[in-house]
PDB file of C-alpha atoms in Angstrom:
ATOM      1  CA  UNK A  22      13.478   9.904  23.949  1.00  0.00           C
ATOM      2  CA  UNK A  23      12.698   7.333  26.671  1.00  0.00           C
ATOM      3  CA  UNK A  24       9.738   9.102  26.665  1.00  0.00           C
ATOM      4  CA  UNK A  25       8.713   9.390  23.193  1.00  0.00           C
ATOM      5  CA  UNK A  26       9.695   5.674  22.781  1.00  0.00           C
ATOM      6  CA  UNK A  27       7.406   4.685  25.568  1.00  0.00           C
ATOM      7  CA  UNK A  28       4.731   6.993  24.230  1.00  0.00           C
ATOM      8  CA  UNK A  29       4.985   5.333  21.021  1.00  0.00           C
ATOM      9  CA  UNK A  30       5.078   1.925  22.275  1.00  0.00           C
ATOM     10  CA  UNK A  31       2.106   2.575  24.454  1.00  0.00           C
ATOM     11  CA  UNK A  32      -0.035   3.575  21.296  1.00  0.00           C
ATOM     12  CA  UNK A  33       0.956   0.500  19.479  1.00  0.00           C
ATOM     13  CA  UNK A  34       0.133  -1.776  22.276  1.00  0.00           C
ATOM     14  CA  UNK A  35      -3.063  -0.080  22.706  1.00  0.00           C
ATOM     15  CA  UNK A  36      -4.102  -0.182  18.964  1.00  0.00           C
ATOM     16  CA  UNK A  37      -6.384  -3.558  18.326  1.00  0.00           C
ATOM     17  CA  UNK A  38      -5.529  -3.067  15.189  1.00  0.00           C
ATOM     18  CA  UNK A  39      -1.775  -3.433  14.922  1.00  0.00           C
ATOM     19  CA  UNK A  40       0.411  -6.152  16.461  1.00  0.00           C
ATOM     20  CA  UNK A  41       3.636  -5.115  16.401  1.00  0.00           C
ATOM     21  CA  UNK A  42       5.767  -2.445  18.115  1.00  0.00           C
ATOM     22  CA  UNK A  43       6.588   0.826  16.355  1.00  0.00           C
ATOM     23  CA  UNK A  44      10.513   0.984  14.833  1.00  0.00           C
ATOM     24  CA  UNK A  45      10.537  -2.332  12.713  1.00  0.00           C
ATOM     25  CA  UNK A  46      11.256  -1.098   9.357  1.00  0.00           C
ATOM     26  CA  UNK A  47      14.050   1.799   9.367  1.00  0.00           C
ATOM     27  CA  UNK A  48      15.324   1.882   5.596  1.00  0.00           C
ATOM     28  CA  UNK A  49      13.979   3.668   2.378  1.00  0.00           C
ATOM     29  CA  UNK A  50      13.617   0.051   0.783  1.00  0.00           C
ATOM     30  CA  UNK A  51      13.140  -2.607   1.598  1.00  0.00           C
ATOM     31  CA  UNK A  52      12.181  -3.573   4.559  1.00  0.00           C
ATOM     32  CA  UNK A  53      15.116  -5.982   6.433  1.00  0.00           C
ATOM     33  CA  UNK A  54      14.882  -9.536   5.425  1.00  0.00           C
ATOM     34  CA  UNK A  55      13.342  -9.014   2.340  1.00  0.00           C
ATOM     35  CA  UNK A  56      15.593  -8.920  -1.427  1.00  0.00           C
ATOM     36  CA  UNK A  57      15.635  -5.698  -3.023  1.00  0.00           C
ATOM     37  CA  UNK A  58      13.359  -6.145  -5.812  1.00  0.00           C
ATOM     38  CA  UNK A  59      13.615  -4.647  -9.599  1.00  0.00           C
ATOM     39  CA  UNK A  60      11.658  -2.963 -11.639  1.00  0.00           C
ATOM     40  CA  UNK A  61      12.199  -2.675 -15.520  1.00  0.00           C
ATOM     41  CA  UNK A  62      10.306  -0.797 -17.871  1.00  0.00           C
ATOM     42  CA  UNK A  63      10.515  -1.311 -22.004  1.00  0.00           C
ATOM     43  CA  UNK A  64       9.513   0.851 -24.774  1.00  0.00           C
ATOM     44  CA  UNK A  65      10.789   1.689 -28.505  1.00  0.00           C
ATOM     45  CA  UNK A  66      13.733   3.308 -29.769  1.00  0.00           C
ATOM     46  CA  UNK A  67      14.094   5.146 -33.393  1.00  0.00           C
ATOM     47  CA  UNK A  68      13.249   1.953 -35.346  1.00  0.00           C
ATOM     48  CA  UNK A  69      10.319   0.478 -33.056  1.00  0.00           C
ATOM     49  CA  UNK A  70      12.418  -2.004 -31.696  1.00  0.00           C
ATOM     50  CA  UNK A  71      11.551  -2.942 -27.885  1.00  0.00           C
ATOM     51  CA  UNK A  72      14.195  -1.758 -25.624  1.00  0.00           C
ATOM     52  CA  UNK A  73      14.386  -1.409 -21.830  1.00  0.00           C
ATOM     53  CA  UNK A  74      14.189   2.359 -20.877  1.00  0.00           C
ATOM     54  CA  UNK A  75      14.848   1.848 -17.064  1.00  0.00           C
ATOM     55  CA  UNK A  76      15.721  -0.680 -14.501  1.00  0.00           C
ATOM     56  CA  UNK A  77      15.152   0.479 -11.030  1.00  0.00           C
ATOM     57  CA  UNK A  78      13.147   0.016  -8.149  1.00  0.00           C
ATOM     58  CA  UNK A  79       9.596   2.139  -8.429  1.00  0.00           C
ATOM     59  CA  UNK A  80       8.941   5.591  -8.698  1.00  0.00           C
ATOM     60  CA  UNK A  81       7.913   6.458  -4.914  1.00  0.00           C
ATOM     61  CA  UNK A  82       8.722   4.632  -1.245  1.00  0.00           C
ATOM     62  CA  UNK A  83       6.377   5.727   1.573  1.00  0.00           C
ATOM     63  CA  UNK A  84       6.672   4.841   4.997  1.00  0.00           C
ATOM     64  CA  UNK A  85       2.971   3.822   6.597  1.00  0.00           C
ATOM     65  CA  UNK A  86       2.257   4.005  10.374  1.00  0.00           C
ATOM     66  CA  UNK A  87       5.428   3.451  12.975  1.00  0.00           C
ATOM     67  CA  UNK A  88       7.514   2.348  10.320  1.00  0.00           C
ATOM     68  CA  UNK A  89       5.319  -0.921  10.438  1.00  0.00           C
ATOM     69  CA  UNK A  90       4.600  -0.640   6.784  1.00  0.00           C
ATOM     70  CA  UNK A  91       6.828   0.533   3.595  1.00  0.00           C
ATOM     71  CA  UNK A  92       4.829   1.048   0.563  1.00  0.00           C
ATOM     72  CA  UNK A  93       6.697   1.103  -2.899  1.00  0.00           C
ATOM     73  CA  UNK A  94       5.072   2.613  -5.933  1.00  0.00           C
ATOM     74  CA  UNK A  95       5.636  -0.020  -9.123  1.00  0.00           C
ATOM     75  CA  UNK A  96       3.859   2.289 -11.484  1.00  0.00           C
ATOM     76  CA  UNK A  97       0.453   4.488 -11.602  1.00  0.00           C
ATOM     77  CA  UNK A  98      -1.757   5.482 -14.856  1.00  0.00           C
ATOM     78  CA  UNK A  99      -4.394   8.392 -14.675  1.00  0.00           C
ATOM     79  CA  UNK A 100      -6.840   7.434 -17.746  1.00  0.00           C
ATOM     80  CA  UNK A 101      -8.071   4.195 -19.675  1.00  0.00           C
ATOM     81  CA  UNK A 102      -6.952   3.751 -22.256  1.00  0.00           C
ATOM     82  CA  UNK A 103      -3.420   4.429 -21.329  1.00  0.00           C
ATOM     83  CA  UNK A 104      -1.713   7.155 -23.665  1.00  0.00           C
ATOM     84  CA  UNK A 105       1.817   6.115 -24.032  1.00  0.00           C
ATOM     85  CA  UNK A 106       2.587   8.317 -26.880  1.00  0.00           C
ATOM     86  CA  UNK A 107       5.677  10.263 -26.166  1.00  0.00           C
ATOM     87  CA  UNK A 108       6.500   8.446 -22.984  1.00  0.00           C
ATOM     88  CA  UNK A 109       3.422  10.763 -21.384  1.00  0.00           C
ATOM     89  CA  UNK A 110       3.095   7.696 -19.063  1.00  0.00           C
ATOM     90  CA  UNK A 111       6.285   7.794 -17.848  1.00  0.00           C
ATOM     91  CA  UNK A 112       6.589  11.584 -17.106  1.00  0.00           C
ATOM     92  CA  UNK A 113       3.486  11.199 -15.227  1.00  0.00           C
ATOM     93  CA  UNK A 114       4.473   8.350 -13.184  1.00  0.00           C
ATOM     94  CA  UNK A 115       7.606   9.468 -11.912  1.00  0.00           C
ATOM     95  CA  UNK A 116       6.085  12.846 -11.474  1.00  0.00           C
ATOM     96  CA  UNK A 117       3.155  11.928  -9.474  1.00  0.00           C
ATOM     97  CA  UNK A 118       3.747  13.146  -6.049  1.00  0.00           C
ATOM     98  CA  UNK A 119       2.252  15.652  -3.479  1.00  0.00           C
ATOM     99  CA  UNK A 120       3.760  17.262  -0.328  1.00  0.00           C
ATOM    100  CA  UNK A 121       1.466  16.749   2.714  1.00  0.00           C
ATOM    101  CA  UNK A 122       2.321  16.974   6.269  1.00  0.00           C
ATOM    102  CA  UNK A 123       0.216  14.387   8.634  1.00  0.00           C
ATOM    103  CA  UNK A 124      -0.780  16.130  12.149  1.00  0.00           C
ATOM    104  CA  UNK A 125       1.320  14.521  14.896  1.00  0.00           C
ATOM    105  CA  UNK A 126      -1.107  15.901  17.416  1.00  0.00           C
ATOM    106  CA  UNK A 127      -5.044  15.417  18.073  1.00  0.00           C
ATOM    107  CA  UNK A 128      -7.766  13.027  16.972  1.00  0.00           C
ATOM    108  CA  UNK A 129      -5.212  12.178  14.293  1.00  0.00           C
ATOM    109  CA  UNK A 130      -2.545  10.856  16.255  1.00  0.00           C
ATOM    110  CA  UNK A 131      -2.770   7.001  16.942  1.00  0.00           C
ATOM    111  CA  UNK A 132      -0.159   4.191  16.213  1.00  0.00           C
ATOM    112  CA  UNK A 133      -0.770   4.346  12.608  1.00  0.00           C
ATOM    113  CA  UNK A 134      -0.131   7.845  11.910  1.00  0.00           C
ATOM    114  CA  UNK A 135       1.615   9.497  14.433  1.00  0.00           C
ATOM    115  CA  UNK A 136       5.026  10.554  12.059  1.00  0.00           C
ATOM    116  CA  UNK A 137       5.663  13.020   9.804  1.00  0.00           C
ATOM    117  CA  UNK A 138       5.095  12.205   6.039  1.00  0.00           C
ATOM    118  CA  UNK A 139       6.114  15.133   3.961  1.00  0.00           C
ATOM    119  CA  UNK A 140       5.619  13.235   0.694  1.00  0.00           C
ATOM    120  CA  UNK A 141       2.423  11.352  -0.639  1.00  0.00           C
ATOM    121  CA  UNK A 142       2.478   9.534  -3.798  1.00  0.00           C
ATOM    122  CA  UNK A 143      -0.757   8.641  -5.463  1.00  0.00           C
ATOM    123  CA  UNK A 144      -4.146   8.117  -4.231  1.00  0.00           C
ATOM    124  CA  UNK A 145      -4.890   4.307  -3.108  1.00  0.00           C
ATOM    125  CA  UNK A 146      -6.691   3.946  -6.452  1.00  0.00           C
ATOM    126  CA  UNK A 147      -6.959   6.357  -9.819  1.00  0.00           C
ATOM    127  CA  UNK A 148     -10.447   7.139 -10.820  1.00  0.00           C
ATOM    128  CA  UNK A 149     -10.222   5.786 -14.766  1.00  0.00           C
ATOM    129  CA  UNK A 150      -6.538   4.887 -14.204  1.00  0.00           C
ATOM    130  CA  UNK A 151      -4.107   2.137 -12.676  1.00  0.00           C
ATOM    131  CA  UNK A 152      -2.083   1.606  -9.198  1.00  0.00           C
ATOM    132  CA  UNK A 153       0.355  -1.007  -8.775  1.00  0.00           C
ATOM    133  CA  UNK A 154       1.382  -0.812  -5.502  1.00  0.00           C
ATOM    134  CA  UNK A 155       3.854  -3.544  -3.696  1.00  0.00           C
ATOM    135  CA  UNK A 156       4.155  -3.084   0.458  1.00  0.00           C
ATOM    136  CA  UNK A 157       6.367  -4.643   2.666  1.00  0.00           C
ATOM    137  CA  UNK A 158       4.979  -5.961   6.047  1.00  0.00           C
ATOM    138  CA  UNK A 159       6.646  -5.520   9.369  1.00  0.00           C
ATOM    139  CA  UNK A 160       6.393  -9.159  11.308  1.00  0.00           C
ATOM    140  CA  UNK A 161       2.884 -10.091  12.631  1.00  0.00           C
ATOM    141  CA  UNK A 162       1.394  -6.542  11.414  1.00  0.00           C
ATOM    142  CA  UNK A 163      -2.672  -6.189  11.140  1.00  0.00           C
ATOM    143  CA  UNK A 164      -4.122  -3.562   8.642  1.00  0.00           C
ATOM    144  CA  UNK A 165      -7.166  -1.552   9.484  1.00  0.00           C
ATOM    145  CA  UNK A 166     -10.116  -2.830   8.148  1.00  0.00           C
ATOM    146  CA  UNK A 167     -10.259  -0.854   5.060  1.00  0.00           C
ATOM    147  CA  UNK A 168     -12.667  -0.666   1.634  1.00  0.00           C
ATOM    148  CA  UNK A 169     -11.757   0.501  -2.093  1.00  0.00           C
ATOM    149  CA  UNK A 170     -14.253   0.887  -4.191  1.00  0.00           C
ATOM    150  CA  UNK A 171     -12.209  -0.746  -7.041  1.00  0.00           C
ATOM    151  CA  UNK A 172     -11.322  -4.172  -8.628  1.00  0.00           C
ATOM    152  CA  UNK A 173      -8.078  -5.019  -6.765  1.00  0.00           C
ATOM    153  CA  UNK A 174      -5.747  -8.009  -7.570  1.00  0.00           C
ATOM    154  CA  UNK A 175      -3.442  -9.197  -4.383  1.00  0.00           C
ATOM    155  CA  UNK A 176      -0.205 -11.192  -4.883  1.00  0.00           C
ATOM    156  CA  UNK A 177       1.424 -12.546  -1.985  1.00  0.00           C
ATOM    157  CA  UNK A 178       5.428 -12.171  -3.132  1.00  0.00           C
ATOM    158  CA  UNK A 179       6.869 -12.983   0.021  1.00  0.00           C
ATOM    159  CA  UNK A 180       5.492 -14.484   3.169  1.00  0.00           C
ATOM    160  CA  UNK A 181       1.967 -16.085   4.278  1.00  0.00           C
ATOM    161  CA  UNK A 182      -0.958 -13.528   4.857  1.00  0.00           C
ATOM    162  CA  UNK A 183      -4.280 -14.077   6.131  1.00  0.00           C
ATOM    163  CA  UNK A 184      -7.108 -11.967   4.471  1.00  0.00           C
ATOM    164  CA  UNK A 185      -9.637 -11.304   6.766  1.00  0.00           C
ATOM    165  CA  UNK A 186     -13.496  -9.753   5.511  1.00  0.00           C
ATOM    166  CA  UNK A 187     -15.716  -7.956   7.687  1.00  0.00           C
ATOM    167  CA  UNK A 188     -18.233 -10.644   7.535  1.00  0.00           C
ATOM    168  CA  UNK A 189     -15.285 -12.378   9.960  1.00  0.00           C
ATOM    169  CA  UNK A 190     -14.352 -14.806   6.479  1.00  0.00           C
ATOM    170  CA  UNK A 191     -10.642 -15.424   6.344  1.00  0.00           C
ATOM    171  CA  UNK A 192      -8.667 -17.275   4.123  1.00  0.00           C
ATOM    172  CA  UNK A 193      -4.558 -18.124   4.415  1.00  0.00           C
ATOM    173  CA  UNK A 194      -2.873 -16.727   1.423  1.00  0.00           C
ATOM    174  CA  UNK A 195       0.833 -18.062   0.457  1.00  0.00           C
ATOM    175  CA  UNK A 196       3.768 -16.912  -1.742  1.00  0.00           C
ATOM    176  CA  UNK A 197       2.216 -17.029  -5.275  1.00  0.00           C
ATOM    177  CA  UNK A 198      -1.688 -16.953  -4.120  1.00  0.00           C
ATOM    178  CA  UNK A 199      -4.184 -14.336  -5.635  1.00  0.00           C
ATOM    179  CA  UNK A 200      -7.177 -12.462  -4.294  1.00  0.00           C
ATOM    180  CA  UNK A 201      -9.735 -10.675  -6.204  1.00  0.00           C
ATOM    181  CA  UNK A 202     -10.943  -8.011  -4.472  1.00  0.00           C
ATOM    182  CA  UNK A 203     -14.152  -6.794  -5.638  1.00  0.00           C
ATOM    183  CA  UNK A 204     -14.942  -3.414  -3.671  1.00  0.00           C
ATOM    184  CA  UNK A 205     -14.956  -5.708  -0.414  1.00  0.00           C
ATOM    185  CA  UNK A 206     -14.070  -4.360   2.902  1.00  0.00           C
ATOM    186  CA  UNK A 207     -11.167  -6.451   4.270  1.00  0.00           C
ATOM    187  CA  UNK A 208      -8.104  -6.303   6.467  1.00  0.00           C
ATOM    188  CA  UNK A 209      -4.332  -7.937   6.335  1.00  0.00           C
ATOM    189  CA  UNK A 210      -2.527  -9.511   8.295  1.00  0.00           C
ATOM    190  CA  UNK A 211       1.023 -10.821   8.280  1.00  0.00           C
ATOM    191  CA  UNK A 212       1.464 -14.237   9.479  1.00  0.00           C
ATOM    192  CA  UNK A 213       4.640 -14.960   8.199  1.00  0.00           C
ATOM    193  CA  UNK A 214       6.719 -17.709  10.046  1.00  0.00           C
ATOM    194  CA  UNK A 215       3.926 -17.670  12.833  1.00  0.00           C
ATOM    195  CA  UNK A 216       3.858 -13.675  13.048  1.00  0.00           C
ATOM    196  CA  UNK A 217       7.717 -13.430  13.145  1.00  0.00           C
ATOM    197  CA  UNK A 218       9.132 -12.542   9.855  1.00  0.00           C
ATOM    198  CA  UNK A 219       8.656  -9.856   7.342  1.00  0.00           C
ATOM    199  CA  UNK A 220       6.280 -10.201   4.243  1.00  0.00           C
ATOM    200  CA  UNK A 221       5.540  -8.928   1.034  1.00  0.00           C
ATOM    201  CA  UNK A 222       2.410  -7.899  -1.311  1.00  0.00           C
ATOM    202  CA  UNK A 223       1.574  -6.653  -4.556  1.00  0.00           C
ATOM    203  CA  UNK A 224      -1.690  -5.011  -5.566  1.00  0.00           C
ATOM    204  CA  UNK A 225      -2.862  -3.990  -8.993  1.00  0.00           C
ATOM    205  CA  UNK A 226      -5.822  -1.536  -8.416  1.00  0.00           C
ATOM    206  CA  UNK A 227      -8.438  -0.644 -11.166  1.00  0.00           C
ATOM    207  CA  UNK A 228     -11.332   1.885 -11.057  1.00  0.00           C
ATOM    208  CA  UNK A 229     -15.002   0.194 -11.057  1.00  0.00           C
ATOM    209  CA  UNK A 230     -18.199   1.624 -11.557  1.00  0.00           C
ATOM    210  CA  UNK A 231     -20.142   2.561  -8.227  1.00  0.00           C
ATOM    211  CA  UNK A 232     -21.517  -0.742  -6.400  1.00  0.00           C
ATOM    212  CA  UNK A 233     -24.890  -1.086  -5.021  1.00  0.00           C
ATOM    213  CA  UNK A 234     -26.189  -3.472  -2.413  1.00  0.00           C
ATOM    214  CA  UNK A 235     -29.789  -3.649  -1.650  1.00  0.00           C
ATOM    215  CA  UNK A 236     -29.635  -0.102  -3.465  1.00  0.00           C
ATOM    216  CA  UNK A 237     -27.403   1.209  -0.882  1.00  0.00           C
ATOM    217  CA  UNK A 238     -24.236   2.677  -2.564  1.00  0.00           C
ATOM    218  CA  UNK A 239     -21.317   1.091  -1.254  1.00  0.00           C
ATOM    219  CA  UNK A 240     -18.655   3.905   0.137  1.00  0.00           C
ATOM    220  CA  UNK A 241     -14.937   3.718   0.667  1.00  0.00           C
ATOM    221  CA  UNK A 242     -13.640   4.322   4.094  1.00  0.00           C
ATOM    222  CA  UNK A 243      -9.802   3.408   4.975  1.00  0.00           C
ATOM    223  CA  UNK A 244      -9.853   3.994   9.087  1.00  0.00           C
ATOM    224  CA  UNK A 245      -6.531   4.815  10.572  1.00  0.00           C
ATOM    225  CA  UNK A 246      -4.933   4.543   6.698  1.00  0.00           C
ATOM    226  CA  UNK A 247      -7.314   8.049   5.851  1.00  0.00           C
ATOM    227  CA  UNK A 248      -4.329  10.685   6.315  1.00  0.00           C
ATOM    228  CA  UNK A 249      -2.300   8.704   4.098  1.00  0.00           C
ATOM    229  CA  UNK A 250      -4.361   8.860   0.825  1.00  0.00           C
ATOM    230  CA  UNK A 251      -6.959  11.685   1.942  1.00  0.00           C
ATOM    231  CA  UNK A 252      -6.913  15.037  -0.363  1.00  0.00           C
ATOM    232  CA  UNK A 253      -5.414  13.316  -3.641  1.00  0.00           C
TER     233      UNK A 253
END
């Protein structure tokens, strides 16, 4: 056990992307120090009156990395416009899950991918659909640089984050601040309480048409996040 812990710690320390030791988040939801959020879903009764259909904490929860981040899928849809008839969207969002095991050896074993993940939820974003994803970050975590070819609205729910672009430009975002990401490469750094406390963000990811810069089509890349979203 001591040897495994030492190896994990070494992986985290050697990664240029992650600034935190492994194992901070050890609960299903939420991360230690953050409140348990509640999701309310509405619908209609037989008379057409609005009613609450469910009150819970989201459809799926997934650990990311060495227990350094925890994703909560608030909702997902597979088409636009969304078909609400017969509550088809509710069933799809609830059952939208894929079984997969992440490799624990070989080239994919990095500080961000060396855990077993038997269940995977929606892809990073849906073509012609949407994903609402909330993520709890351990203190001082820095995500990999990545790009999703989508239109993303990012909202700081709790804490303080630094949004870093591949150009080197960066902005600090505080509670209630919003980013509008238009298929741009970026990474997130949780700087809550000078990097000593957890933080939480929420994203709404929407599909977009292909983006070209000087005739070159922008490609999606996820870096160390790839094993969490590939094959979906």
